[in-house]
Amino acid sequence: MLPFYVINSCPYPRFLHISPMCFTQVMFLMEFLTITKFYLCFLVILSIATTILNPVSATKPCNFPAIFNLGDSNSDTGGLAASLLAPTPPYGETYFHRPSGRFSDGRLIIDFIAQSFGLSYLSAYLDSLGTNFSHGANFATSASTIRPPPSIIPQGGYSPFYLDVQYTQFKDFKPRTQFIRHQGGIFASLMPKEEYFPKALYTFDIGQNDLGAGFFGNMTTQQVNASVPDIVNSFSANVKNIYNLGARSFWIHNTGPIGCLPYILANFLSVERDEYGCAKPYNEVAKYFNQKLKQAVVQLRKDLPQSAITYVDIYSVKYSLFSNPKKYGFEQPLVACCGYGGEYNYSSIVGCGGTIEINGSNVFVGSCDRPSIRVNWDGVHYTETANKFIFDKISTGAFSDPPLPLNMACHRNSTKI
Ligand SMILES: *[C@@H]1O[C@H](CO)[C@@H](O)[C@H](O)[C@H]1NC(C)=O
Ligand SMILES: *[C@@H]1O[C@H](CO)[C@@H](O)[C@H](O)[C@H]1NC(C)=O
Ligand SMILES: *[C@@H]1O[C@H](CO)[C@@H](O)[C@H](O)[C@H]1NC(C)=O
Ligand SMILES: *[C@@H]1O[C@H](CO)[C@@H](O)[C@H](O)[C@H]1NC(C)=O
Ligand SMILES: *[C@@H]1O[C@H](CO)[C@@H](O)[C@H](O)[C@H]1NC(C)=O
Ligand SMILES: *[C@@H]1O[C@H](CO)[C@@H](O)[C@H](O)[C@H]1NC(C)=O
């Protein structure tokens, strides 16, 4: 927006240092258009001020040629499915009409991000079949943590591909893809161009499982809360490492209101609820994580002078789905669409796509009638409609610091370019 002091100062000399062009135009107006001078001056100053004084709004969109994503199931487009555990029907029923490796009925926020740049959906780095990395790669796997996980699938609950491992994979990805490109042959065109690496957008959505691992590992919320600075330090270290490999534009999602998700609600039935039915202490820890993450981003901007880092307040957007579902066309936000049992339609014994024996007969855990008006898909993950809603909100910049739209995320928040 145009700063008001600029308009108010017209046509006083204090303003004239801005540019010789402005001076000339102002003088021109003063001499020849005396009657309407103030009005016209206002218009000229307005247009000049918009283009010169407010370069952020005048800067060109970034044209990201590629996206490299790191994270957990909130942005996994097939990593865990290719390596350890693939979702089964009805996962994927809404958009892909088959389980697509995503833990949702359809697309994820990262899919809408890629689509908004005209890029194809990201291939998972771990997927050996039919992958196309020409415009990016996805290192996220579901059930990933920032810190080393307490237990690994299938014995335990977490992905072995925690953030340090995802970074290591990215580090190798760069030289190996360039080797393949230069070698030529059928795989060459499936590799990103070298110049895409510094120009790409590096996106992150991770941290929820570090909190979850604490909550389900018999730690008190205070103990999990106390581990947050350590978790966030590990996160920062990885951002620095990726910067040191040439990354410049970062788009970092904070963590969502974990206390509004059925897998927390159904497991901690006696925990204090807020006015919308979310588990309050769990959300408090998520908020503290976000506070520390935001502080870490401020520090990273100082440590990484050529970086453009956008901190995205996913928490607030997701929380609005629980505080105001009707306003946005949603129903029963605290209840899983695809699940089994209890107030939250969620059971840790059987999940979405599983079968359970009830009174001697096998019952398939399938989808609810209208996933398109639901927030929660399977007790942990959001529906495609919710993901699209979140994308629409965050892509404007209204939930970002700096408050630049997604396609401006290569620019720093300054009035100098
Ligand atoms: C790989 O993806 C790009 C677009 O992202 C597309 O133009 C290209 O044709 C794809 N390559 C193959 C072999 O499918
Ligand atoms: C948590 O504590 C309960 C009861 O002491 C125990 O049965 C369970 O195995 C513990 N879970 C973990 C992850 O340590
Ligand atoms: C988490 O720790 C911070 C800093 O010690 C404290 O201000 C906050 O109240 C704690 N939150 C919870 C839920 O324990
Ligand atoms: C199992 O059958 C009993 C007796 O017919 C019935 O009361 C109960 O509701 C059934 N349980 C479920 C989960 O359908
Ligand atoms: C709960 O999940 C079942 C599938 O097991 C589904 O049919 C039902 O519609 C879901 N309930 C709600 C309220 O969404
Ligand atoms: C960006 O600019 C706005 C408005 O001047 C300011 O409130 C915000 O703190 C800045 N953010 C960063 C990351 O510099």
Tab-separated table of C-alpha atoms and ligand atoms in Angstrom, residues 301 401-402 413, ligand 6:
chain	number	residue	atom	x	y	z
A	301	ARG	CA	17.495	-14.008	7.833
A	401	ASP	CA	5.821	-12.711	7.137
A	402	PRO	CA	6.877	-10.808	5.089
A	413	ASN	CA	10.759	-7.522	2.581
B	6	LIG	C1	8.097	-6.732	6.690
B	6	LIG	O1	7.555	-5.444	6.686
B	6	LIG	C2	6.467	-5.280	7.579
B	6	LIG	C3	5.894	-3.877	7.362
B	6	LIG	O2	6.907	-2.935	7.255
B	6	LIG	C4	6.955	-5.512	9.012
B	6	LIG	O3	5.879	-5.381	9.900
B	6	LIG	C5	7.532	-6.910	9.107
B	6	LIG	O4	8.063	-7.126	10.382
B	6	LIG	C6	8.616	-7.111	8.062
B	6	LIG	N1	9.039	-8.496	8.055
B	6	LIG	C7	10.286	-8.869	7.799
B	6	LIG	C8	10.507	-10.296	7.721
B	6	LIG	O5	11.200	-8.076	7.623
